[in-house]
Each structure stands twice: as structure tokens, then as C-alpha cells.
JSON list of C-alpha atoms and ligand atoms in Angstrom, two decimals:
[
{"chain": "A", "resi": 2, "resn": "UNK", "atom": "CA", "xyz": [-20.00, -58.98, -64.43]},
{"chain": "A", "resi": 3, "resn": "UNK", "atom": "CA", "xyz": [-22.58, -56.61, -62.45]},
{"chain": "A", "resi": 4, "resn": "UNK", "atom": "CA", "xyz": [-20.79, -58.14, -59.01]},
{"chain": "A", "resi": 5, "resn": "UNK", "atom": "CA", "xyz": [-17.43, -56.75, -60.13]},
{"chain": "A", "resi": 6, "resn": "UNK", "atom": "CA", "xyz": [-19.10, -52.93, -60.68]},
{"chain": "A", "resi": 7, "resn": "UNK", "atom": "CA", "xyz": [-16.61, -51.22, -59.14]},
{"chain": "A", "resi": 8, "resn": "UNK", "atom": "CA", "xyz": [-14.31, -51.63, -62.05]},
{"chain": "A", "resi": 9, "resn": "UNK", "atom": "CA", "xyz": [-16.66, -50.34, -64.60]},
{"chain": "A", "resi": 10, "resn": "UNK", "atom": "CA", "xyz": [-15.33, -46.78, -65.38]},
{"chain": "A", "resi": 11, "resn": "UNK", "atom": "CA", "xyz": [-17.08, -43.86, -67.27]},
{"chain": "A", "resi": 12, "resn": "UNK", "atom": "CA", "xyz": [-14.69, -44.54, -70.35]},
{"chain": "A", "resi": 13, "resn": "UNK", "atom": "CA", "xyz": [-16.42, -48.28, -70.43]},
{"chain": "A", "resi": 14, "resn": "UNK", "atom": "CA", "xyz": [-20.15, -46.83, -70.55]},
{"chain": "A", "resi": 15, "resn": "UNK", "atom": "CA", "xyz": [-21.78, -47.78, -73.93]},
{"chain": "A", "resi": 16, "resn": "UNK", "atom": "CA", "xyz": [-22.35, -43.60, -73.90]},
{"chain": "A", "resi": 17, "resn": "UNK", "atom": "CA", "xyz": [-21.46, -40.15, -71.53]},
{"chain": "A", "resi": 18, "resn": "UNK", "atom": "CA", "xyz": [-25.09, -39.48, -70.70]},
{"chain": "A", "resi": 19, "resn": "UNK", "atom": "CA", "xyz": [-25.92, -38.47, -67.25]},
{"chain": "A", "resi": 20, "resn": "UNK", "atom": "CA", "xyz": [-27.93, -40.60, -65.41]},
{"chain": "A", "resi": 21, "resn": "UNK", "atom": "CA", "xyz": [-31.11, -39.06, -63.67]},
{"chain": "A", "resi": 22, "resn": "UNK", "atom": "CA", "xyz": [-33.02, -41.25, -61.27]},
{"chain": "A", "resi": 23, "resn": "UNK", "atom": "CA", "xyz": [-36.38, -40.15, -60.63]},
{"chain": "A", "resi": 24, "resn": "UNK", "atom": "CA", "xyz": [-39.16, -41.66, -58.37]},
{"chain": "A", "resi": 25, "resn": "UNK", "atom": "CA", "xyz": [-41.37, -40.86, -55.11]},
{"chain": "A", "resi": 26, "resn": "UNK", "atom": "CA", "xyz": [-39.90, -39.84, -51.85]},
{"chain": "A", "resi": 27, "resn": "UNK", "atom": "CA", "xyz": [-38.35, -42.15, -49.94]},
{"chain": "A", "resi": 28, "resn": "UNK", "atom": "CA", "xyz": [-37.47, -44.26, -52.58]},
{"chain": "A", "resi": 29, "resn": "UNK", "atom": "CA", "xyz": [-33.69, -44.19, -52.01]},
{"chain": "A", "resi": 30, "resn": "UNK", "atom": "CA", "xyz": [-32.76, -41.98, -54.42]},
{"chain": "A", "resi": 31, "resn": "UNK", "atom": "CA", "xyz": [-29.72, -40.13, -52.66]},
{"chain": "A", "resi": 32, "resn": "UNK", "atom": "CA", "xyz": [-27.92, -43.66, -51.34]},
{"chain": "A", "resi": 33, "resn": "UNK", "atom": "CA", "xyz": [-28.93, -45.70, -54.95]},
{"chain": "A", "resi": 34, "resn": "UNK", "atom": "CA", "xyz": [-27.32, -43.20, -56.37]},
{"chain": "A", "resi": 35, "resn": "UNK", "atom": "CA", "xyz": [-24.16, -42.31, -54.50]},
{"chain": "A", "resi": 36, "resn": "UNK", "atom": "CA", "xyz": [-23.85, -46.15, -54.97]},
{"chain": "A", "resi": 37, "resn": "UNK", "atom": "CA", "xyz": [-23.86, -46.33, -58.62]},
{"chain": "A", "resi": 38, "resn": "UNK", "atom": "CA", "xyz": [-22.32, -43.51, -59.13]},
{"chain": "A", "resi": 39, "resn": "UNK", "atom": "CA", "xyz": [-19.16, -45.11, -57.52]},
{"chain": "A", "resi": 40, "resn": "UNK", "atom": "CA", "xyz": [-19.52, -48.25, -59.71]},
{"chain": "A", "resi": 41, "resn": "UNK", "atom": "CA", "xyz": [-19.35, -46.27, -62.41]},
{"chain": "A", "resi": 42, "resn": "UNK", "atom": "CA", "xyz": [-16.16, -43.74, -61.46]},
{"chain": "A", "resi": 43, "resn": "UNK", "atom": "CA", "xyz": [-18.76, -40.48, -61.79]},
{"chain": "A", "resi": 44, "resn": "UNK", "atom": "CA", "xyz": [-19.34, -37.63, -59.77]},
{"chain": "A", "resi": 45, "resn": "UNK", "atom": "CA", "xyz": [-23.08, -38.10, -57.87]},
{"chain": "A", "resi": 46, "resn": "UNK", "atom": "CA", "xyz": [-25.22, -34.94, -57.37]},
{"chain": "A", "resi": 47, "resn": "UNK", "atom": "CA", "xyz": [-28.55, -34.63, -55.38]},
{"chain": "A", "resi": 48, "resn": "UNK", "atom": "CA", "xyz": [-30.76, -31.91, -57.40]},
{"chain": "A", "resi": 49, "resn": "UNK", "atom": "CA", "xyz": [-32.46, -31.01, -54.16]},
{"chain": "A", "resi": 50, "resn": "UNK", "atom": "CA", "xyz": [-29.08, -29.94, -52.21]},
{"chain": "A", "resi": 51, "resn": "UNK", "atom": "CA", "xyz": [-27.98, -28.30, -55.09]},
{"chain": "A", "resi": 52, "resn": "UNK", "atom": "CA", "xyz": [-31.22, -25.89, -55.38]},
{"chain": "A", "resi": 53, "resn": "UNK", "atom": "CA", "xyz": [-30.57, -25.44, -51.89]},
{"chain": "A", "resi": 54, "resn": "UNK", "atom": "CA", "xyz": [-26.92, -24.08, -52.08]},
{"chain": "A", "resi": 55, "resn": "UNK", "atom": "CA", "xyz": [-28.00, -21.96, -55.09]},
{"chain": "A", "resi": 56, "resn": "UNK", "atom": "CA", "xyz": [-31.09, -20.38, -53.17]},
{"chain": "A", "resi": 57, "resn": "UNK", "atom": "CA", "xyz": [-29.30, -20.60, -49.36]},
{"chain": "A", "resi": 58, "resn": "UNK", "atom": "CA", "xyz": [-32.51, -21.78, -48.20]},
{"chain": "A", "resi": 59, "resn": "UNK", "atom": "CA", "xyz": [-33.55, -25.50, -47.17]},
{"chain": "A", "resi": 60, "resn": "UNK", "atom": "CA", "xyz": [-36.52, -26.85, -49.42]},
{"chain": "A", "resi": 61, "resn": "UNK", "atom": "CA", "xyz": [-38.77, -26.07, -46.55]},
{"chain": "A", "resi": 62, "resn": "UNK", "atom": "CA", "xyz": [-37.94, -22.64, -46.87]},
{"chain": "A", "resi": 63, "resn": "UNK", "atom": "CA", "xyz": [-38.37, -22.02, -50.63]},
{"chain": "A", "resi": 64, "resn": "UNK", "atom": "CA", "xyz": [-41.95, -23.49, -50.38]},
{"chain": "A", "resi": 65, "resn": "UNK", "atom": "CA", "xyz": [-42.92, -21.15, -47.91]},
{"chain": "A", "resi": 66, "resn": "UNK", "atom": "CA", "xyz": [-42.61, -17.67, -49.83]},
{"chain": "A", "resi": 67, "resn": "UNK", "atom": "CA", "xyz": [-42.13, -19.26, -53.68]},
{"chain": "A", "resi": 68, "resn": "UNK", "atom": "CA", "xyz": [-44.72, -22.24, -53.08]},
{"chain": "A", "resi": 69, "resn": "UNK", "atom": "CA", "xyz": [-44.76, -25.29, -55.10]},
{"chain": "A", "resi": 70, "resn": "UNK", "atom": "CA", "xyz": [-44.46, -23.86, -58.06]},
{"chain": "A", "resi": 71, "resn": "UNK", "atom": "CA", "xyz": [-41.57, -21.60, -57.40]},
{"chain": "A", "resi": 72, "resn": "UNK", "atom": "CA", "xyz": [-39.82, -24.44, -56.23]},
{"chain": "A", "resi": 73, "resn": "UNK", "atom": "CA", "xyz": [-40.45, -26.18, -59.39]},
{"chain": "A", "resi": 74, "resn": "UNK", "atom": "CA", "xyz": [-38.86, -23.16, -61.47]},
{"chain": "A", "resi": 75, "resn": "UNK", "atom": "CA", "xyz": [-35.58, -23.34, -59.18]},
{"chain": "A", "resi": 76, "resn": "UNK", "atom": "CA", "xyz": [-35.76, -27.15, -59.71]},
{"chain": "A", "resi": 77, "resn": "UNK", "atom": "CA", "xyz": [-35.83, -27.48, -63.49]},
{"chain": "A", "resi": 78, "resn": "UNK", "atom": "CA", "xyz": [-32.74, -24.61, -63.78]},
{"chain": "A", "resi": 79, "resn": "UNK", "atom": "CA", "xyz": [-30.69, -26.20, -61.56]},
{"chain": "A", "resi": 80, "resn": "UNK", "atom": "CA", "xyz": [-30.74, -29.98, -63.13]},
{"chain": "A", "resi": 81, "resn": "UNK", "atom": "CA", "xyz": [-30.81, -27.99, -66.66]},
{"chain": "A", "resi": 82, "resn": "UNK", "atom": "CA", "xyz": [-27.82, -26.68, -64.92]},
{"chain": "A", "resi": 83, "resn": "UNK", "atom": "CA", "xyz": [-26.38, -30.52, -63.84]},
{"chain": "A", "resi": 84, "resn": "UNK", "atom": "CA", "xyz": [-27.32, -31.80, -66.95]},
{"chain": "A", "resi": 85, "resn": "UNK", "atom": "CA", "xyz": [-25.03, -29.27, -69.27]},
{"chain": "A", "resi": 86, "resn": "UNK", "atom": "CA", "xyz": [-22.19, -30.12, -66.71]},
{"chain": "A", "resi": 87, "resn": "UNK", "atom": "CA", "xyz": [-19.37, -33.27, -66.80]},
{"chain": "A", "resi": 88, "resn": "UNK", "atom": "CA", "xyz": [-21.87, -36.42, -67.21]},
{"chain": "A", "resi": 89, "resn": "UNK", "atom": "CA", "xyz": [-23.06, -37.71, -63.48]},
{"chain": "A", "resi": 90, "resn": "UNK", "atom": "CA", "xyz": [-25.42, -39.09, -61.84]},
{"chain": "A", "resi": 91, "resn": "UNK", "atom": "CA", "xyz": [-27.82, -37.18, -60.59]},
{"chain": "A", "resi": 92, "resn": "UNK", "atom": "CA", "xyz": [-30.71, -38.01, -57.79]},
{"chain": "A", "resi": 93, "resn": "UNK", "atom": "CA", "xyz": [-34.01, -35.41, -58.42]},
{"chain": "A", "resi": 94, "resn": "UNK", "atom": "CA", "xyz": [-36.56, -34.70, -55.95]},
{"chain": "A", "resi": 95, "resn": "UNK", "atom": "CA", "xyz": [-39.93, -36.53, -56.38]},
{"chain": "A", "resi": 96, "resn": "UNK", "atom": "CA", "xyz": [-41.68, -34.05, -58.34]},
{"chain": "A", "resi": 97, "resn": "UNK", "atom": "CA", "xyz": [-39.06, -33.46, -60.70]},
{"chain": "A", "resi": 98, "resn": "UNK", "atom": "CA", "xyz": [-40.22, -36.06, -63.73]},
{"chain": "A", "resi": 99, "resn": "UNK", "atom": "CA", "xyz": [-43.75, -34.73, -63.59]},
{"chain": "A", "resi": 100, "resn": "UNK", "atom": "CA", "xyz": [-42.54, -31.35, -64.48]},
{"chain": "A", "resi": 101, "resn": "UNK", "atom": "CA", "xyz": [-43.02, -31.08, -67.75]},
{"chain": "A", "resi": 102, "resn": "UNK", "atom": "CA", "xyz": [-39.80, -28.96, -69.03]},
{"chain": "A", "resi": 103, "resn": "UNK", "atom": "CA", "xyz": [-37.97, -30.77, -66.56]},
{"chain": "A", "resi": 104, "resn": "UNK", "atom": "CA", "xyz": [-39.22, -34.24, -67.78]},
{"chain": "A", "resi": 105, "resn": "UNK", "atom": "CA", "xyz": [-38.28, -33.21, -71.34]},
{"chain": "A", "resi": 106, "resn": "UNK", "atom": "CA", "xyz": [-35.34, -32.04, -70.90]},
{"chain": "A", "resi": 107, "resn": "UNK", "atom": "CA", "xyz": [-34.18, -35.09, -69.01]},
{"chain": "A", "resi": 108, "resn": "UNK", "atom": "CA", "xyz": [-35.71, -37.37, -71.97]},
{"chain": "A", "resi": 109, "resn": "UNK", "atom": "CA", "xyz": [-33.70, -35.39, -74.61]},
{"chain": "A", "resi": 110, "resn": "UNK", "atom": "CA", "xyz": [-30.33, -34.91, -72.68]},
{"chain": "A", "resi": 111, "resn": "UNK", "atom": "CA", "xyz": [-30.36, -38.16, -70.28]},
{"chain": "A", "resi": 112, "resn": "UNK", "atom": "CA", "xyz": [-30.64, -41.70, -69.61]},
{"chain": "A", "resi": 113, "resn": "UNK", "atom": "CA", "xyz": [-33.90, -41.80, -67.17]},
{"chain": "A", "resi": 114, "resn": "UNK", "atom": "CA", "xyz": [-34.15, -44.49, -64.44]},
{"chain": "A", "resi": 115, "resn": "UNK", "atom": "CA", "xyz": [-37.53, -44.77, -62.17]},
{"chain": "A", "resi": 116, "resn": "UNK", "atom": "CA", "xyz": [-36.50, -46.45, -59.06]},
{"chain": "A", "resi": 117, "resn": "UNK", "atom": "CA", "xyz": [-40.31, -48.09, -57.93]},
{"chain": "A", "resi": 118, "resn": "UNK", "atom": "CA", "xyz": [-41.24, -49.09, -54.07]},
{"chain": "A", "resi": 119, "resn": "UNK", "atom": "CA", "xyz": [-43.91, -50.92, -52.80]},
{"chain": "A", "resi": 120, "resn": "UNK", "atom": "CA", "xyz": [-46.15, -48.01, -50.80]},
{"chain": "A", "resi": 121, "resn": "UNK", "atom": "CA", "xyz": [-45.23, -49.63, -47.08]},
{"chain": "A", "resi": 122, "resn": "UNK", "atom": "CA", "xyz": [-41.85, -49.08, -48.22]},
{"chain": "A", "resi": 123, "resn": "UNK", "atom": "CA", "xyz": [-41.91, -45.32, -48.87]},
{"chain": "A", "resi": 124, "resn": "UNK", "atom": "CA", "xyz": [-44.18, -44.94, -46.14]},
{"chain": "A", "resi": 125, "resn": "UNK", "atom": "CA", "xyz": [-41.34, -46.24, -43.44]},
{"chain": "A", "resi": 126, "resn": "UNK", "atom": "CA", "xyz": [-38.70, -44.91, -44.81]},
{"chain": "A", "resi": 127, "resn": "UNK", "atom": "CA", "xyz": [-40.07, -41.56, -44.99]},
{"chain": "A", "resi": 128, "resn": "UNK", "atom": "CA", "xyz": [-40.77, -41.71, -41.41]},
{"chain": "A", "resi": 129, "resn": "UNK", "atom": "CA", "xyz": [-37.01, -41.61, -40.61]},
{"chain": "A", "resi": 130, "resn": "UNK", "atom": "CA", "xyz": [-36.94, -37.60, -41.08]},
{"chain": "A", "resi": 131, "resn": "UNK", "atom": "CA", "xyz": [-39.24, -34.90, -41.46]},
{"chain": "A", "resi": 132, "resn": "UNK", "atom": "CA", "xyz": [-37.88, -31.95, -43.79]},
{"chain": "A", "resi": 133, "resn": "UNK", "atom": "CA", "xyz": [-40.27, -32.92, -46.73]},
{"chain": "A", "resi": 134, "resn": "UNK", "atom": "CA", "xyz": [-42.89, -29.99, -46.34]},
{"chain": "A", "resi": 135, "resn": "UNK", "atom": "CA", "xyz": [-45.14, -31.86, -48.81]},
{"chain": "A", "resi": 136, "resn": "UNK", "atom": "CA", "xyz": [-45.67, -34.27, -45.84]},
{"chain": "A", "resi": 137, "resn": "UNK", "atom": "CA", "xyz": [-45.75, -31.61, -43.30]},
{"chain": "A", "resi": 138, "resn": "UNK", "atom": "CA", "xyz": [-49.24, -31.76, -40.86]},
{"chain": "A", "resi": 139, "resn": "UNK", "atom": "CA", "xyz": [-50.19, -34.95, -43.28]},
{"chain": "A", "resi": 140, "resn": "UNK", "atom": "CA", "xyz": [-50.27, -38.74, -42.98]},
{"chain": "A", "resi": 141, "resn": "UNK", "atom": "CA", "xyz": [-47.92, -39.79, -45.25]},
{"chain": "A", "resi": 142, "resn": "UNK", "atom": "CA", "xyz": [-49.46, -42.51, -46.41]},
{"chain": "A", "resi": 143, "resn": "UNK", "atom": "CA", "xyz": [-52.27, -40.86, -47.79]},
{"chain": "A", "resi": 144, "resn": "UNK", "atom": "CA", "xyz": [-50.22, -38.44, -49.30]},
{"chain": "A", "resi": 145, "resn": "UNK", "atom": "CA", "xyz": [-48.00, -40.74, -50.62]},
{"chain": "A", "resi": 146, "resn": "UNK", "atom": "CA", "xyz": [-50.82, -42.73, -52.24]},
{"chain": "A", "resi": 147, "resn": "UNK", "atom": "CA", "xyz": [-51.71, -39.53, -54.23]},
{"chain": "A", "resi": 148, "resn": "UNK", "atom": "CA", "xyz": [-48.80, -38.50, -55.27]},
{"chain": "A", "resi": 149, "resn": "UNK", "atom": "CA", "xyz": [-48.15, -42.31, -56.46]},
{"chain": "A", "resi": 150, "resn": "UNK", "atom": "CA", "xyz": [-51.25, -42.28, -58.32]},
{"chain": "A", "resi": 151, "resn": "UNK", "atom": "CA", "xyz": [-50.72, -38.62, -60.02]},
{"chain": "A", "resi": 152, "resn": "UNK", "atom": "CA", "xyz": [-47.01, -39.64, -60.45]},
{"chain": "A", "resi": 153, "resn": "UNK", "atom": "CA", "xyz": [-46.98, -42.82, -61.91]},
{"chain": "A", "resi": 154, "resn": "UNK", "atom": "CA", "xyz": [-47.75, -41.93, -65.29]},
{"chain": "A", "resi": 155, "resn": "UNK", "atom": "CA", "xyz": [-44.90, -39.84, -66.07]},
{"chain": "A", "resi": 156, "resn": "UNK", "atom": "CA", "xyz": [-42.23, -42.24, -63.79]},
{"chain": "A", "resi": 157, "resn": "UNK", "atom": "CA", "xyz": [-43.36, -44.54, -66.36]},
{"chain": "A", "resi": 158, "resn": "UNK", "atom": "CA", "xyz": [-41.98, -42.34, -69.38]},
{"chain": "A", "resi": 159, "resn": "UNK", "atom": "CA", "xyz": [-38.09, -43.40, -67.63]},
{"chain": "A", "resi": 160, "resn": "UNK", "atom": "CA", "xyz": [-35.92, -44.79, -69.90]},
{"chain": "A", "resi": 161, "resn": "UNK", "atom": "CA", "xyz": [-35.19, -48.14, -67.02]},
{"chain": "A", "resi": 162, "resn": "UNK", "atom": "CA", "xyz": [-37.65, -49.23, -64.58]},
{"chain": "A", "resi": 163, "resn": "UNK", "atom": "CA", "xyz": [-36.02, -51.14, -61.69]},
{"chain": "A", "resi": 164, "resn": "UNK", "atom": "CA", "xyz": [-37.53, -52.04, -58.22]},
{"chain": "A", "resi": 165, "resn": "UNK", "atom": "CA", "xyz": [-36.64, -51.39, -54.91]},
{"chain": "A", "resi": 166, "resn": "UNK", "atom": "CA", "xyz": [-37.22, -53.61, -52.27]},
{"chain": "A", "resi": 167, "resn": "UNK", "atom": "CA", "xyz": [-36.85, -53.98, -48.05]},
{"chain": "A", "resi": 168, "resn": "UNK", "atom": "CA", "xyz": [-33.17, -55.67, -48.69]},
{"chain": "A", "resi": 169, "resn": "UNK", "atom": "CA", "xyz": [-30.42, -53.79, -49.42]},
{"chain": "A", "resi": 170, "resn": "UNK", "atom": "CA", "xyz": [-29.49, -51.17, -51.80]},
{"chain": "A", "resi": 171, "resn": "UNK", "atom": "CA", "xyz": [-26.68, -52.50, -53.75]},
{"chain": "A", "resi": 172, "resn": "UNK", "atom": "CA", "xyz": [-29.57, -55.01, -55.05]},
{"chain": "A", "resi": 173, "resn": "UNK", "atom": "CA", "xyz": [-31.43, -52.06, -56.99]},
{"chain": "A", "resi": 174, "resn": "UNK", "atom": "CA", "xyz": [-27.81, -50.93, -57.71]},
{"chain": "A", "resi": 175, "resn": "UNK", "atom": "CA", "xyz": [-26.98, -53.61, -59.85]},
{"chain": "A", "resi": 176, "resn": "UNK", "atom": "CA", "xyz": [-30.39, -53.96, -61.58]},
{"chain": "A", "resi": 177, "resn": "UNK", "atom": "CA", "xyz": [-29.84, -50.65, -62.68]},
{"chain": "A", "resi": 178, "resn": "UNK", "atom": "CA", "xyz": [-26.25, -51.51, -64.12]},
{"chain": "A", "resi": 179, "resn": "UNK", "atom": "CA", "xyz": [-27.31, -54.34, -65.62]},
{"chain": "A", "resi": 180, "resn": "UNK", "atom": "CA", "xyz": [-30.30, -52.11, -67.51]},
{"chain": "A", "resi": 181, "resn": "UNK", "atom": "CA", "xyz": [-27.76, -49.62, -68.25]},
{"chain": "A", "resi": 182, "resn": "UNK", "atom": "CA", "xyz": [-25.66, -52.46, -69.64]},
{"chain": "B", "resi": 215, "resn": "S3P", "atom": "C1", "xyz": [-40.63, -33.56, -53.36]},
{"chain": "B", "resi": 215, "resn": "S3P", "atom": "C2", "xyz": [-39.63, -34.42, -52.98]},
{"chain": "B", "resi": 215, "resn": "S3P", "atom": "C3", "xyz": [-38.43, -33.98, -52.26]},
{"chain": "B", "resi": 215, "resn": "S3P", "atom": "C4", "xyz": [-38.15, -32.48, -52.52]},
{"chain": "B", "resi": 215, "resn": "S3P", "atom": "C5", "xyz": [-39.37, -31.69, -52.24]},
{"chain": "B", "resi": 215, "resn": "S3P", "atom": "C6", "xyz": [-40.57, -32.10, -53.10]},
{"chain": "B", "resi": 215, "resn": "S3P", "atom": "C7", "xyz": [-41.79, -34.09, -54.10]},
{"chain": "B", "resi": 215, "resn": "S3P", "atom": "O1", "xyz": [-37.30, -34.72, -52.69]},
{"chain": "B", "resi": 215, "resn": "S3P", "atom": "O2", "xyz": [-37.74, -32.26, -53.85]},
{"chain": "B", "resi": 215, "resn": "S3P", "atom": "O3", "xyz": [-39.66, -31.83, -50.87]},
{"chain": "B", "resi": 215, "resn": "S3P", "atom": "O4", "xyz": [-42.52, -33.29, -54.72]},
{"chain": "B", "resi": 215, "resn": "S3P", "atom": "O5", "xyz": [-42.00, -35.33, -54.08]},
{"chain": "B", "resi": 215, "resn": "S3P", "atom": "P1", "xyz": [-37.10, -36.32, -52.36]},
{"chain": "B", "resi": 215, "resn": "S3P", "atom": "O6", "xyz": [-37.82, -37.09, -53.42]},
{"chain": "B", "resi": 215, "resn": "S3P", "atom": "O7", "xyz": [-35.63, -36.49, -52.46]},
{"chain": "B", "resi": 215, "resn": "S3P", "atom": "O8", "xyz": [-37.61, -36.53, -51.00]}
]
């Protein structure tokens, strides 16, 4: 029963894969997936504080000397590096699936979930900090709309598709449960 989630165990998963949960900023990835992870009795790992610890710089401050693309490189080692690890489940930054060695790797080694939001959505709750330097001396909604557009394609190649909406997390939670069930 998806309401009684918190027994499910990693032994009772139809297979050890990690779970990767990709989708725009803002989306929720971080608290969706701290959430399930604990339904499931797995360790949860955010991609983008992990790149952090292994560079001891914020995002912010890769960006500035490595640029996008740097960051990208530092981003596909380190989940290559989650991925080889214990199975978890692991929350990747927004750009992640449109990587394309990243993406791949994730599709061969993974069970993919694109967590979707309505744009007001990512628009509001992005507003609530500011350490995304893709959004930095933007409007976020316009930048958001781009990325969404440029993005979608590849979110689309995920394995589960769930929504998330204004109510609360543990909604999305168990829609992805029940898709991984
Ligand atoms: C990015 C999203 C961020 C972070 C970086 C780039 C993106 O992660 O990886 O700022 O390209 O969309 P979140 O999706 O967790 O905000």
C-alpha cells in the first residue's frame, strides 16, 4: 500500500537500481527525494552538494572560472561516481539529463524519474533563494521558460514521469512509488 511506504525496504524493491530524479530547478528535487529515499530504507544524495565537496567550491564558484561547461564535466564524474556506489537515490541538478554522457549513463545504469511543474510553480519556488548562477541578473521566468523548452525533450527520455503540484510533497512521493512499483 503506497500510504504504508515507510515499510518498503531496499530488499523489497522489484531491483537495486539507483534512482536518479531529474527535472528543472525548483522542482523539488532535494526534499522529493530525501522523502523517498526514506520510504524506501536508502541512502539520498544531492549530485550538486556532492560536486561541491569534491571541488570545495559552491556551484557559483565553479561557473565562474570552469563555466558551464566545466561544471558539466565535474557533474557527469561525480553521479558516474554515485551511480557505481551502494544503490540510492540520487537528486541531479537541472542540467544534468540534457548532458548527453550523463543522460546515458543514467539510462544504462538507473531507473530515471522526471519530476514535472507547472512554470508558476518553479518560478516561486525558485524565488525562495538565490545561489543558482544560471538565474543570476535574469528574470527567472524567462529563463526558466527556455530552459523548459530546450529541456523538455530529454526529461522526457526518464524512465517515470510524475507531476508535481502546489500541495505537498509526499503527494509526488507516492506517485513515484507507485511508478516504481
Ligand atoms: C542547474 C541547476 C542547479 C545546479 C546548477 C545548474 C541547471 O541545480 O546544478 O546551478 O542547469 O538547471 P538544481 O536543479 O538543484 O537547482
Amino acid at each position: 500500500m503506497i500510504s504504508d511506504s515507510n515499510s518498503t525496504s531496499v530488499t523489497s524493491r522489484q531491483n537495486d537500481l539507483p534512482i536518479v530524479l531529474v527535472g528543472m530547478m525548483g522542482v523539488g528535487k532535494s526534499t522529493i527525494g530525501k522523502m523517498l529515499a526514506s520510504s524506501l530504507g536508502i541512502e539520498f544524495v544531492d549530485s550538486d552538494d556532492e560536486i561541491e565537496k569534491a571541488a570545495g567550491m559552491t556551484i557559483a564558484e565553479i561557473f565562474e572560472p570552469s563555466g558551464e561547461d566545466g561544471f558539466r564535466d565535474g557533474e557527469r564524474r561525480v553521479i558516474a561516481r554515485l551511480i557505481s556506489e551502494e544503490p540510492k537515490v540520487i537528486a541531479t541538478g537541472g542540467g544534468a539529463f540534457v548532458n548527453e554522457q550523463t543522460r546515458a549513463l543514467i539510462k544504462e545504469q538507473c531507473i530515471s524519474v522526471w519530476i514535472d511543474a507547472d512554470l508558476d510553480i518553479l518560478v516561486e519556488r525558485v524565488a525562495r533563494r538565490s545561489h543558482r548562477p544560471l538565474l543570476v541578473g535574469r528574470d527567472p521566468r524567462e529563463v526558466l521558460t527556455e530552459l523548459s523548452v530546450k529541456r523538455t525533450p530529454f526529461y522526457e527520455q526518464a524512465d517515470i514521469h510524475v507531476r508535481s503540484d502546489s500541495g505537498p510533497h509526499a503527494r509526488t512521493v507516492n506517485s513515484i512509488l507507485e511508478a516504481l512499483a
